[in-house]
Amino acid sequence: MAETDAANTDAANTDAANTDAANTDAIDSTDSIVSMRGIGKRFAAVKALDDVSFDVKPGELIAICGENGAGKSTLMKILSGVITDYDGTLAIDGKHVRFAGTRGAEEAGISIIHQELNLVEQLSVAANVFLGREKRTAFLFRDDRAMQREAGALLSQLECSVSPSELAGTLRVGDQQLVEIAKALSLNSRILVMDEPTSALTESEVARLVRVIAKLRERGTTILYISHKMDEVFHLSNRIVVLRDGRFIAQLNTPETNAREITHLMVGREIESLDLGEKQSRGKRLMSVRKLSLPWPGHARGYRLKDISFDLYQGEVLGIAGLMGAGRTELLECLFGAAPIVPSGQIHIEDRPIRPRHPSEALAAGMALVTEDRKRLGIFAAMNVGPNITLCELASMRRGLAVNGRLERSAAISMVDKLQIKAAGLQAAITSLSGGNQQKCIIGRWLLTKPKILLLDDPTRGVDVGAKAELYRIIRQLCAEGLGVIVTSSEMPEILTLSDRIMVLSEGRQTALFSREEATQEKILEAATMSNHAMF
Amino acid sequence: MNPTAQTLPEKAWDLFKRLWSSVEFKLVLAWLFVVIATALLDSNHTYWNDPRGSSELIIRRTVLLGFFALGSAIIIISGGIDLSSGSVIALSATVFGSLLILLDPNGFRDGHLSRLAVVLAMGGTITVGAMIGTLHAWLITRIGLPPFIATLATLVGLRSFGRGLTPTVTTGGKSQIDFPDKLLRDALKDVTTMSIVFIVFAILLWFLMSRTVTGRHLHAMGGNEQAAKLSGIRTDRLKWLAYVLGAVSASIVGMISFADDGSAKPDIMARGYELNAIAASVIGGCSLQGGVGTIPGTILGCLFLRTVIDAVSKVVGSGADVYEGMIVGIVVVLAVTFSQRGQKAIVNRYFNNAIGWSIIPVLSILAGLLMLLFFGKQTWYTPAHAIVAGLVVGGLLVARGVWETMSEKKS
């Protein structure tokens, strides 16, 4: 450990002067195990990564920090060969590489433990460890015994007591993760990428993982550790790289910084100054939610949501902030009757109790939900723009039994005008529209139902900046018309721009409720990273 | 210069392009091509000598397929699949016969059924169809079985049930029920009556699918079930409707086939028809992914499929049923291949890898064998013809493979 620390101090001395991304080309990267130069990646109109450059020295544990959407996972997917189409260059041991796939990265000694684990649940632990590299006997038969023996040896090194012949699908998440690490060990990986490895672990599993990480570092494994949990980051890492909006922001020596500084670097962008006009004073109470809980059978935590209580008034925007997995989407699904299990607790709409078991009941009670995953849960790709807008309110456009084409058209056009949807016409394919305009079509679909309460789940995800501002304006306008709006977002400035009040969720619990005046990015992030149990 | 003289051909070209993008138009063209080719190639010139008889045969077969193919198409559009139609047809014919025996035993023996018994038996058979559809919907929505499994179970189960039912209702425990009433039989199998009933049925379904809220919701559910549910659509009820329509349409075919065949033989009746219905839907433009398809397209799919089967039997000069399965298989593969091709912008490469090269001898041998099967009885046929046919097909495919390899290298 002493040697690596010394090496890192050297590295940090060089790096301290180079927090500006533009200058990193000047770094002498001869002793780097990984060096990235100008890495960029676009998904359609969205820049996920933009000109990211930094180096990793052998044996380091680098924490990669950033908000949701900062580009951490994308960068690690590029490093591990999952994403092969990107700008910029990557060098391993000073040699340029461009992986054609994960196999190429594995051969170069890089393994990744994904946030969503990648095991074949129907196969045994040993079969998973050696998947695609099965051992064979002299007669080309599969040598299950040798694989089980080796997998067992690797697992015992990792303090994992599961039998190599057990099916991977029957293991707990923490053990599954160790199987993935065993797989990385069997590949003799020198560089291990871990993408938020503790997000689904219990306390004792986290402690075990920490011991495993220490062991891996003794063997000289270099680790890139993605997390936004400050306690973990400071406990484990010797250097911290901060990304924000797909850009490299800074790299700091862990002993020389503190959580406050990192948090500030993570969020420290200027809020897009948007004049959303005069604030509407809030009207009567539309909805009250008391002690809403959603169980999570079979998970260590036991609940997806616990004791959520809040009110929503006419003409206000309630923002829900929280990190990935905090329960934002689950909360909206509970309110809308779309949760897999009926939640406990009370929901009143205009003082009438409701307990929606199907979205149609929530719809009848005056709610509307614009879903987070537009492609999977929002648009009907086989239908044109017009039918996509009118779908929820078709019944009122009938003459007799048949849908009246003229009524339907005028309803669709009213929404195209109101929301300024840019499409080649009502007959245009919905998939030909930009993300922002698709989102407006879905909002229009729900506005036709004349809702009292509009639930917006991350409405600007995958939407470009111009369309974002337009969506903000629309949300404000709807509030002025007397709707109550609940909006979740993975982007802090968005929550701050839009909301009158901000509720913060962390791991399924409500950790704060701020008024707009008292809320700051730092306060929100602090509440969002609050753990329910201290781990370190 | 006269502006209309310029725009008219352009307009015609635009119209053609618009029509060409619809499955229905392409099917009509393909159908015309098959009819003309058959008229020219058929050595007996049946289409010239007996146009009435030929068209009656095709219409009869098309209508019988069309009824339950429409039911199948609605299920496919709504995102499901129904493998059970053939068995539902066989069971319905058996149930119809059984109800006639039970309701009017004397009339059944004498061959003069009372009108009331006939109406009740028809109502009962359609009710049984609705019950089967309800069973499917329950298995799929409440038990959570995939539609493929639920209807696979009834595919094998219902036919066996019909076989068990037959000996218990017939005198002497026979394994088939003979159609009792000649007048009723003639009325049911009359091609005009049949066609009129079919047209009414088809118009009702067309109205349902393209003009009502329910039809739009069925399309939406088929295209994106989760999104449909989150839009407040009661997807379980829609699935019930789709599967009931599918089973009821097969029940109607069961009753007509009973009359058409003259007897209900639950062991062999309508065996494998479910795949014809699925094939006709796919040829008619339905996507097995769900959400896409039309009623007119499906009817044209049925007409095209039955015409091709009829054409091959005319040209080859053997019974239609011999090559039916083979033709259905080939037409479905071609139809889906071509409809996929339109969606992708890239050049398609079929032959230039290990699997591709190894299929070339398979297809060449198949071509030679088809030559033998189809033309073996003709006077001009010699084994050399089959060998040449196989070599020509093989040569063309190898050329295509080489071209694919070269074009890949270039790009």
PDB file of C-alpha atoms in Angstrom, chain A residues 38-44 46 48-49 74-75 77-90 97-102:
ATOM      1  CA  GLY A  38     -10.697  13.463 -25.927  1.00  0.00           C
ATOM      2  CA  ILE A  39     -13.321  10.770 -25.460  1.00  0.00           C
ATOM      3  CA  GLY A  40     -16.707  11.822 -26.815  1.00  0.00           C
ATOM      4  CA  LYS A  41     -19.973  10.021 -27.441  1.00  0.00           C
ATOM      5  CA  ARG A  42     -23.338  11.137 -28.793  1.00  0.00           C
ATOM      6  CA  PHE A  43     -26.671   9.410 -28.493  1.00  0.00           C
ATOM      7  CA  ALA A  44     -28.758  10.920 -31.289  1.00  0.00           C
ATOM      8  CA  VAL A  46     -27.675  14.195 -26.803  1.00  0.00           C
ATOM      9  CA  ALA A  48     -23.312  11.937 -23.352  1.00  0.00           C
ATOM     10  CA  LEU A  49     -19.582  12.569 -23.292  1.00  0.00           C
ATOM     11  CA  THR A  74     -21.028   5.690 -20.740  1.00  0.00           C
ATOM     12  CA  LEU A  75     -17.325   6.327 -20.194  1.00  0.00           C
ATOM     13  CA  LYS A  77     -18.789   1.198 -21.194  1.00  0.00           C
ATOM     14  CA  ILE A  78     -16.337   2.651 -23.704  1.00  0.00           C
ATOM     15  CA  LEU A  79     -13.384   1.513 -21.601  1.00  0.00           C
ATOM     16  CA  SER A  80     -14.747  -2.013 -21.311  1.00  0.00           C
ATOM     17  CA  GLY A  81     -15.644  -2.418 -24.990  1.00  0.00           C
ATOM     18  CA  VAL A  82     -19.435  -2.355 -24.532  1.00  0.00           C
ATOM     19  CA  ILE A  83     -19.643   0.815 -26.617  1.00  0.00           C
ATOM     20  CA  THR A  84     -17.355   0.605 -29.636  1.00  0.00           C
ATOM     21  CA  ASP A  85     -18.416   3.702 -31.530  1.00  0.00           C
ATOM     22  CA  TYR A  86     -16.919   6.846 -29.958  1.00  0.00           C
ATOM     23  CA  ASP A  87     -14.644   9.783 -30.589  1.00  0.00           C
ATOM     24  CA  GLY A  88     -11.179  10.171 -29.112  1.00  0.00           C
ATOM     25  CA  THR A  89      -8.508   7.645 -28.254  1.00  0.00           C
ATOM     26  CA  LEU A  90      -7.889   5.107 -25.582  1.00  0.00           C
ATOM     27  CA  VAL A  97      -6.409   0.338 -28.553  1.00  0.00           C
ATOM     28  CA  ARG A  98      -9.862   0.319 -30.038  1.00  0.00           C
ATOM     29  CA  PHE A  99     -11.862  -2.649 -28.780  1.00  0.00           C
ATOM     30  CA  ALA A 100     -14.239  -4.371 -31.189  1.00  0.00           C
ATOM     31  CA  GLY A 101     -16.239  -5.689 -28.263  1.00  0.00           C
ATOM     32  CA  THR A 102     -16.068  -6.794 -24.630  1.00  0.00           C
TER      33      THR A 102
END
